[in-house]
């Protein structure tokens, strides 16, 4: 029963009076029930609601830090609701979001609890005097956190701090002045290979030195760094480790000829690559004409292709290209069905994920034989899925929870799933907004 109540707590269609009853029950049981974890979970699920009254918000916030902080980050809890000394973690969440009271940072910078000061130290936009105070804190972890996140010029001073942890944090901070970083890079006491891997303003000679690290993970980090220039890109593209070569393909300025060599020589399932995402229409058209299917597939992954180019890729003879473009919005049902006719199970899941797939097409996909589990999962979460399509998805173990949560599932099926032996399925059904109101009333004691 507990899992059903947690599902109901997240149900957007739960009537206000039932929200009240759930909140009252959870708060009462939090203090008396031996299964405290259940009450915690129920209260946490209630914090996600967007229809809470102010008194409900305050009751949840007063319960624990675990409920107050999410409410603050979501904007449900405001500065007017918070006493920073009583609810310091909620106050810090509001400061972090730029919605705290201007006096709070100075107050919390002097808090006796070092963890409070440590959490404050990572907040953006702190007043200069507060940053200075935290940078001189007696707790080295507070100072380290300031050094890592502040945008204040104090980093130049902290770069000379005697503790190497502080100096490493300064080097990690992307706003630290370049001259200070270059000085730190010559410090033999500091292992900065990983720390500097996201800096985009270093001299090429320093990049070359750092990217010569024996750890292939470090080399891969520099291989995708936008600040690394063309000469070093080509050196890294010849790295013996495939992890490094794949990282080169993710570099936003990798030359197209080199990119083609990398993807054609690697059978990996490539994610969208920055160089392709930034390509101009003329460049895309040229790449789409490549004799290599791997290159055409990269173009097909774009979701903003000109219609003519999109439709041309939809009839590509290679299934990997068609599978990549099948999710593109704007494809006609005729093209989507022709993909299935030509490539069958190889493209079913991708077609099912197309945002414009119609209800009848989704039903057809669930009836395809042989079936594809990934296709059923895509249908089960598709906003256009119909009742018959979702009922078919219930037969698959991995798709069943997704279908149970879908509002187009028939109400009688949703009600029946409340007794499902899989608690995930039952909980999703309880959270389904199409669950009949009368059933909701029966579930809440």
mmCIF file with all atom_site columns, N, CA and C in Angstrom, residues 56-102:
data_model
loop_
_atom_site.group_PDB
_atom_site.id
_atom_site.type_symbol
_atom_site.label_atom_id
_atom_site.label_alt_id
_atom_site.label_comp_id
_atom_site.label_asym_id
_atom_site.label_entity_id
_atom_site.label_seq_id
_atom_site.pdbx_PDB_ins_code
_atom_site.Cartn_x
_atom_site.Cartn_y
_atom_site.Cartn_z
_atom_site.occupancy
_atom_site.B_iso_or_equiv
_atom_site.pdbx_formal_charge
_atom_site.auth_seq_id
_atom_site.auth_comp_id
_atom_site.auth_asym_id
_atom_site.auth_atom_id
_atom_site.pdbx_PDB_model_num
ATOM 1   N N  . UNK A 1 56  ? 0.950  24.244 3.261  1.00 0.00 ? 56  UNK A N  1
ATOM 2   C CA . UNK A 1 56  ? 1.500  22.919 2.983  1.00 0.00 ? 56  UNK A CA 1
ATOM 3   C C  . UNK A 1 56  ? 2.991  22.995 2.710  1.00 0.00 ? 56  UNK A C  1
ATOM 4   N N  . UNK A 1 57  ? 3.397  24.026 1.977  1.00 0.00 ? 57  UNK A N  1
ATOM 5   C CA . UNK A 1 57  ? 4.812  24.229 1.696  1.00 0.00 ? 57  UNK A CA 1
ATOM 6   C C  . UNK A 1 57  ? 5.593  24.400 2.994  1.00 0.00 ? 57  UNK A C  1
ATOM 7   N N  . UNK A 1 58  ? 5.073  25.220 3.879  1.00 0.00 ? 58  UNK A N  1
ATOM 8   C CA . UNK A 1 58  ? 5.767  25.472 5.149  1.00 0.00 ? 58  UNK A CA 1
ATOM 9   C C  . UNK A 1 58  ? 5.813  24.221 6.022  1.00 0.00 ? 58  UNK A C  1
ATOM 10  N N  . UNK A 1 59  ? 4.762  23.432 5.996  1.00 0.00 ? 59  UNK A N  1
ATOM 11  C CA . UNK A 1 59  ? 4.752  22.189 6.772  1.00 0.00 ? 59  UNK A CA 1
ATOM 12  C C  . UNK A 1 59  ? 5.798  21.215 6.242  1.00 0.00 ? 59  UNK A C  1
ATOM 13  N N  . UNK A 1 60  ? 5.925  21.122 4.922  1.00 0.00 ? 60  UNK A N  1
ATOM 14  C CA . UNK A 1 60  ? 6.936  20.247 4.322  1.00 0.00 ? 60  UNK A CA 1
ATOM 15  C C  . UNK A 1 60  ? 8.342  20.763 4.600  1.00 0.00 ? 60  UNK A C  1
ATOM 16  N N  . UNK A 1 61  ? 8.528  22.074 4.495  1.00 0.00 ? 61  UNK A N  1
ATOM 17  C CA . UNK A 1 61  ? 9.851  22.656 4.716  1.00 0.00 ? 61  UNK A CA 1
ATOM 18  C C  . UNK A 1 61  ? 10.299 22.474 6.151  1.00 0.00 ? 61  UNK A C  1
ATOM 19  N N  . UNK A 1 62  ? 9.360  22.550 7.069  1.00 0.00 ? 62  UNK A N  1
ATOM 20  C CA . UNK A 1 62  ? 9.701  22.417 8.484  1.00 0.00 ? 62  UNK A CA 1
ATOM 21  C C  . UNK A 1 62  ? 10.045 20.986 8.863  1.00 0.00 ? 62  UNK A C  1
ATOM 22  N N  . UNK A 1 63  ? 9.672  20.034 8.020  1.00 0.00 ? 63  UNK A N  1
ATOM 23  C CA . UNK A 1 63  ? 9.877  18.631 8.359  1.00 0.00 ? 63  UNK A CA 1
ATOM 24  C C  . UNK A 1 63  ? 11.363 18.271 8.396  1.00 0.00 ? 63  UNK A C  1
ATOM 25  N N  . UNK A 1 64  ? 12.100 18.618 7.337  1.00 0.00 ? 64  UNK A N  1
ATOM 26  C CA . UNK A 1 64  ? 13.509 18.212 7.270  1.00 0.00 ? 64  UNK A CA 1
ATOM 27  C C  . UNK A 1 64  ? 14.223 18.986 6.179  1.00 0.00 ? 64  UNK A C  1
ATOM 28  N N  . UNK A 1 65  ? 15.534 18.974 6.283  1.00 0.00 ? 65  UNK A N  1
ATOM 29  C CA . UNK A 1 65  ? 16.371 19.574 5.234  1.00 0.00 ? 65  UNK A CA 1
ATOM 30  C C  . UNK A 1 65  ? 16.090 18.931 3.877  1.00 0.00 ? 65  UNK A C  1
ATOM 31  N N  . UNK A 1 66  ? 15.816 17.621 3.872  1.00 0.00 ? 66  UNK A N  1
ATOM 32  C CA . UNK A 1 66  ? 15.606 16.899 2.614  1.00 0.00 ? 66  UNK A CA 1
ATOM 33  C C  . UNK A 1 66  ? 14.365 17.363 1.880  1.00 0.00 ? 66  UNK A C  1
ATOM 34  N N  . UNK A 1 67  ? 13.417 17.995 2.577  1.00 0.00 ? 67  UNK A N  1
ATOM 35  C CA . UNK A 1 67  ? 12.244 18.547 1.910  1.00 0.00 ? 67  UNK A CA 1
ATOM 36  C C  . UNK A 1 67  ? 12.361 20.053 1.709  1.00 0.00 ? 67  UNK A C  1
ATOM 37  N N  . UNK A 1 68  ? 13.002 20.750 2.635  1.00 0.00 ? 68  UNK A N  1
ATOM 38  C CA . UNK A 1 68  ? 13.116 22.205 2.525  1.00 0.00 ? 68  UNK A CA 1
ATOM 39  C C  . UNK A 1 68  ? 13.975 22.618 1.331  1.00 0.00 ? 68  UNK A C  1
ATOM 40  N N  . UNK A 1 69  ? 15.094 21.936 1.127  1.00 0.00 ? 69  UNK A N  1
ATOM 41  C CA . UNK A 1 69  ? 16.015 22.335 0.058  1.00 0.00 ? 69  UNK A CA 1
ATOM 42  C C  . UNK A 1 69  ? 15.394 22.169 -1.326 1.00 0.00 ? 69  UNK A C  1
ATOM 43  N N  . UNK A 1 70  ? 14.766 21.030 -1.653 1.00 0.00 ? 70  UNK A N  1
ATOM 44  C CA . UNK A 1 70  ? 14.110 20.938 -2.964 1.00 0.00 ? 70  UNK A CA 1
ATOM 45  C C  . UNK A 1 70  ? 13.030 21.994 -3.172 1.00 0.00 ? 70  UNK A C  1
ATOM 46  N N  . UNK A 1 71  ? 12.266 22.281 -2.127 1.00 0.00 ? 71  UNK A N  1
ATOM 47  C CA . UNK A 1 71  ? 11.235 23.317 -2.250 1.00 0.00 ? 71  UNK A CA 1
ATOM 48  C C  . UNK A 1 71  ? 11.852 24.675 -2.565 1.00 0.00 ? 71  UNK A C  1
ATOM 49  N N  . UNK A 1 72  ? 12.993 24.957 -1.968 1.00 0.00 ? 72  UNK A N  1
ATOM 50  C CA . UNK A 1 72  ? 13.670 26.230 -2.227 1.00 0.00 ? 72  UNK A CA 1
ATOM 51  C C  . UNK A 1 72  ? 14.181 26.287 -3.663 1.00 0.00 ? 72  UNK A C  1
ATOM 52  N N  . UNK A 1 73  ? 14.799 25.201 -4.118 1.00 0.00 ? 73  UNK A N  1
ATOM 53  C CA . UNK A 1 73  ? 15.327 25.203 -5.486 1.00 0.00 ? 73  UNK A CA 1
ATOM 54  C C  . UNK A 1 73  ? 14.221 25.297 -6.532 1.00 0.00 ? 73  UNK A C  1
ATOM 55  N N  . UNK A 1 74  ? 13.059 24.738 -6.228 1.00 0.00 ? 74  UNK A N  1
ATOM 56  C CA . UNK A 1 74  ? 11.964 24.797 -7.200 1.00 0.00 ? 74  UNK A CA 1
ATOM 57  C C  . UNK A 1 74  ? 11.245 26.137 -7.189 1.00 0.00 ? 74  UNK A C  1
ATOM 58  N N  . UNK A 1 75  ? 11.545 26.975 -6.219 1.00 0.00 ? 75  UNK A N  1
ATOM 59  C CA . UNK A 1 75  ? 10.882 28.267 -6.142 1.00 0.00 ? 75  UNK A CA 1
ATOM 60  C C  . UNK A 1 75  ? 9.574  28.220 -5.387 1.00 0.00 ? 75  UNK A C  1
ATOM 61  N N  . UNK A 1 76  ? 9.213  27.055 -4.858 1.00 0.00 ? 76  UNK A N  1
ATOM 62  C CA . UNK A 1 76  ? 7.983  26.940 -4.075 1.00 0.00 ? 76  UNK A CA 1
ATOM 63  C C  . UNK A 1 76  ? 8.147  27.608 -2.717 1.00 0.00 ? 76  UNK A C  1
ATOM 64  N N  . UNK A 1 77  ? 9.347  27.511 -2.171 1.00 0.00 ? 77  UNK A N  1
ATOM 65  C CA . UNK A 1 77  ? 9.684  28.169 -0.909 1.00 0.00 ? 77  UNK A CA 1
ATOM 66  C C  . UNK A 1 77  ? 10.413 29.466 -1.237 1.00 0.00 ? 77  UNK A C  1
ATOM 67  N N  . UNK A 1 78  ? 10.018 30.578 -0.677 1.00 0.00 ? 78  UNK A N  1
ATOM 68  C CA . UNK A 1 78  ? 10.603 31.880 -1.002 1.00 0.00 ? 78  UNK A CA 1
ATOM 69  C C  . UNK A 1 78  ? 11.370 32.435 0.194  1.00 0.00 ? 78  UNK A C  1
ATOM 70  N N  . UNK A 1 79  ? 12.094 33.503 -0.044 1.00 0.00 ? 79  UNK A N  1
ATOM 71  C CA . UNK A 1 79  ? 12.880 34.133 1.023  1.00 0.00 ? 79  UNK A CA 1
ATOM 72  C C  . UNK A 1 79  ? 11.992 34.606 2.164  1.00 0.00 ? 79  UNK A C  1
ATOM 73  N N  . UNK A 1 80  ? 10.771 35.016 1.853  1.00 0.00 ? 80  UNK A N  1
ATOM 74  C CA . UNK A 1 80  ? 9.860  35.482 2.898  1.00 0.00 ? 80  UNK A CA 1
ATOM 75  C C  . UNK A 1 80  ? 9.442  34.357 3.841  1.00 0.00 ? 80  UNK A C  1
ATOM 76  N N  . UNK A 1 81  ? 9.606  33.111 3.392  1.00 0.00 ? 81  UNK A N  1
ATOM 77  C CA . UNK A 1 81  ? 9.206  31.970 4.208  1.00 0.00 ? 81  UNK A CA 1
ATOM 78  C C  . UNK A 1 81  ? 10.321 31.465 5.119  1.00 0.00 ? 81  UNK A C  1
ATOM 79  N N  . UNK A 1 82  ? 11.542 31.940 4.909  1.00 0.00 ? 82  UNK A N  1
ATOM 80  C CA . UNK A 1 82  ? 12.713 31.274 5.501  1.00 0.00 ? 82  UNK A CA 1
ATOM 81  C C  . UNK A 1 82  ? 13.394 32.133 6.558  1.00 0.00 ? 82  UNK A C  1
ATOM 82  N N  . UNK A 1 83  ? 13.649 31.537 7.698  1.00 0.00 ? 83  UNK A N  1
ATOM 83  C CA . UNK A 1 83  ? 14.554 32.101 8.698  1.00 0.00 ? 83  UNK A CA 1
ATOM 84  C C  . UNK A 1 83  ? 15.903 31.436 8.466  1.00 0.00 ? 83  UNK A C  1
ATOM 85  N N  . UNK A 1 84  ? 16.920 32.198 8.044  1.00 0.00 ? 84  UNK A N  1
ATOM 86  C CA . UNK A 1 84  ? 18.190 31.573 7.643  1.00 0.00 ? 84  UNK A CA 1
ATOM 87  C C  . UNK A 1 84  ? 18.899 30.810 8.756  1.00 0.00 ? 84  UNK A C  1
ATOM 88  N N  . UNK A 1 85  ? 18.684 31.169 9.989  1.00 0.00 ? 85  UNK A N  1
ATOM 89  C CA . UNK A 1 85  ? 19.346 30.458 11.080 1.00 0.00 ? 85  UNK A CA 1
ATOM 90  C C  . UNK A 1 85  ? 18.595 29.171 11.436 1.00 0.00 ? 85  UNK A C  1
ATOM 91  N N  . UNK A 1 86  ? 17.291 29.148 11.217 1.00 0.00 ? 86  UNK A N  1
ATOM 92  C CA . UNK A 1 86  ? 16.506 27.935 11.482 1.00 0.00 ? 86  UNK A CA 1
ATOM 93  C C  . UNK A 1 86  ? 16.597 26.959 10.309 1.00 0.00 ? 86  UNK A C  1
ATOM 94  N N  . UNK A 1 87  ? 16.571 27.498 9.101  1.00 0.00 ? 87  UNK A N  1
ATOM 95  C CA . UNK A 1 87  ? 16.630 26.671 7.891  1.00 0.00 ? 87  UNK A CA 1
ATOM 96  C C  . UNK A 1 87  ? 17.822 27.111 7.034  1.00 0.00 ? 87  UNK A C  1
ATOM 97  N N  . UNK A 1 88  ? 19.048 26.946 7.516  1.00 0.00 ? 88  UNK A N  1
ATOM 98  C CA . UNK A 1 88  ? 20.208 27.456 6.771  1.00 0.00 ? 88  UNK A CA 1
ATOM 99  C C  . UNK A 1 88  ? 20.410 26.812 5.402  1.00 0.00 ? 88  UNK A C  1
ATOM 100 N N  . UNK A 1 89  ? 20.079 25.514 5.277  1.00 0.00 ? 89  UNK A N  1
ATOM 101 C CA . UNK A 1 89  ? 20.282 24.855 3.983  1.00 0.00 ? 89  UNK A CA 1
ATOM 102 C C  . UNK A 1 89  ? 19.294 25.369 2.937  1.00 0.00 ? 89  UNK A C  1
ATOM 103 N N  . UNK A 1 90  ? 18.075 25.634 3.371  1.00 0.00 ? 90  UNK A N  1
ATOM 104 C CA . UNK A 1 90  ? 17.104 26.233 2.453  1.00 0.00 ? 90  UNK A CA 1
ATOM 105 C C  . UNK A 1 90  ? 17.538 27.642 2.067  1.00 0.00 ? 90  UNK A C  1
ATOM 106 N N  . UNK A 1 91  ? 18.067 28.390 3.029  1.00 0.00 ? 91  UNK A N  1
ATOM 107 C CA . UNK A 1 91  ? 18.553 29.746 2.742  1.00 0.00 ? 91  UNK A CA 1
ATOM 108 C C  . UNK A 1 91  ? 19.679 29.711 1.724  1.00 0.00 ? 91  UNK A C  1
ATOM 109 N N  . UNK A 1 92  ? 20.587 28.744 1.866  1.00 0.00 ? 92  UNK A N  1
ATOM 110 C CA . UNK A 1 92  ? 21.701 28.642 0.917  1.00 0.00 ? 92  UNK A CA 1
ATOM 111 C C  . UNK A 1 92  ? 21.188 28.262 -0.472 1.00 0.00 ? 92  UNK A C  1
ATOM 112 N N  . UNK A 1 93  ? 20.180 27.388 -0.538 1.00 0.00 ? 93  UNK A N  1
ATOM 113 C CA . UNK A 1 93  ? 19.588 27.052 -1.839 1.00 0.00 ? 93  UNK A CA 1
ATOM 114 C C  . UNK A 1 93  ? 19.024 28.289 -2.511 1.00 0.00 ? 93  UNK A C  1
ATOM 115 N N  . UNK A 1 94  ? 18.379 29.144 -1.745 1.00 0.00 ? 94  UNK A N  1
ATOM 116 C CA . UNK A 1 94  ? 17.828 30.383 -2.317 1.00 0.00 ? 94  UNK A CA 1
ATOM 117 C C  . UNK A 1 94  ? 18.937 31.339 -2.738 1.00 0.00 ? 94  UNK A C  1
ATOM 118 N N  . UNK A 1 95  ? 20.000 31.428 -1.946 1.00 0.00 ? 95  UNK A N  1
ATOM 119 C CA . UNK A 1 95  ? 21.157 32.248 -2.341 1.00 0.00 ? 95  UNK A CA 1
ATOM 120 C C  . UNK A 1 95  ? 21.748 31.707 -3.635 1.00 0.00 ? 95  UNK A C  1
ATOM 121 N N  . UNK A 1 96  ? 21.875 30.395 -3.710 1.00 0.00 ? 96  UNK A N  1
ATOM 122 C CA . UNK A 1 96  ? 22.443 29.749 -4.894 1.00 0.00 ? 96  UNK A CA 1
ATOM 123 C C  . UNK A 1 96  ? 21.627 30.055 -6.143 1.00 0.00 ? 96  UNK A C  1
ATOM 124 N N  . UNK A 1 97  ? 20.322 30.215 -5.970 1.00 0.00 ? 97  UNK A N  1
ATOM 125 C CA . UNK A 1 97  ? 19.422 30.517 -7.088 1.00 0.00 ? 97  UNK A CA 1
ATOM 126 C C  . UNK A 1 97  ? 19.278 32.015 -7.335 1.00 0.00 ? 97  UNK A C  1
ATOM 127 N N  . UNK A 1 98  ? 19.952 32.837 -6.513 1.00 0.00 ? 98  UNK A N  1
ATOM 128 C CA . UNK A 1 98  ? 19.851 34.286 -6.672 1.00 0.00 ? 98  UNK A CA 1
ATOM 129 C C  . UNK A 1 98  ? 18.567 34.866 -6.129 1.00 0.00 ? 98  UNK A C  1
ATOM 130 N N  . UNK A 1 99  ? 17.896 34.127 -5.219 1.00 0.00 ? 99  UNK A N  1
ATOM 131 C CA . UNK A 1 99  ? 16.619 34.589 -4.670 1.00 0.00 ? 99  UNK A CA 1
ATOM 132 C C  . UNK A 1 99  ? 16.664 34.745 -3.160 1.00 0.00 ? 99  UNK A C  1
ATOM 133 N N  . UNK A 1 100 ? 17.849 34.779 -2.592 1.00 0.00 ? 100 UNK A N  1
ATOM 134 C CA . UNK A 1 100 ? 17.978 34.941 -1.155 1.00 0.00 ? 100 UNK A CA 1
ATOM 135 C C  . UNK A 1 100 ? 17.958 36.408 -0.738 1.00 0.00 ? 100 UNK A C  1
ATOM 136 N N  . UNK A 1 101 ? 17.825 36.642 0.546  1.00 0.00 ? 101 UNK A N  1
ATOM 137 C CA . UNK A 1 101 ? 17.863 38.009 1.070  1.00 0.00 ? 101 UNK A CA 1
ATOM 138 C C  . UNK A 1 101 ? 19.306 38.521 1.023  1.00 0.00 ? 101 UNK A C  1
ATOM 139 N N  . UNK A 1 102 ? 19.534 39.785 0.666  1.00 0.00 ? 102 UNK A N  1
ATOM 140 C CA . UNK A 1 102 ? 20.907 40.305 0.557  1.00 0.00 ? 102 UNK A CA 1
ATOM 141 C C  . UNK A 1 102 ? 21.733 40.176 1.834  1.00 0.00 ? 102 UNK A C  1
#
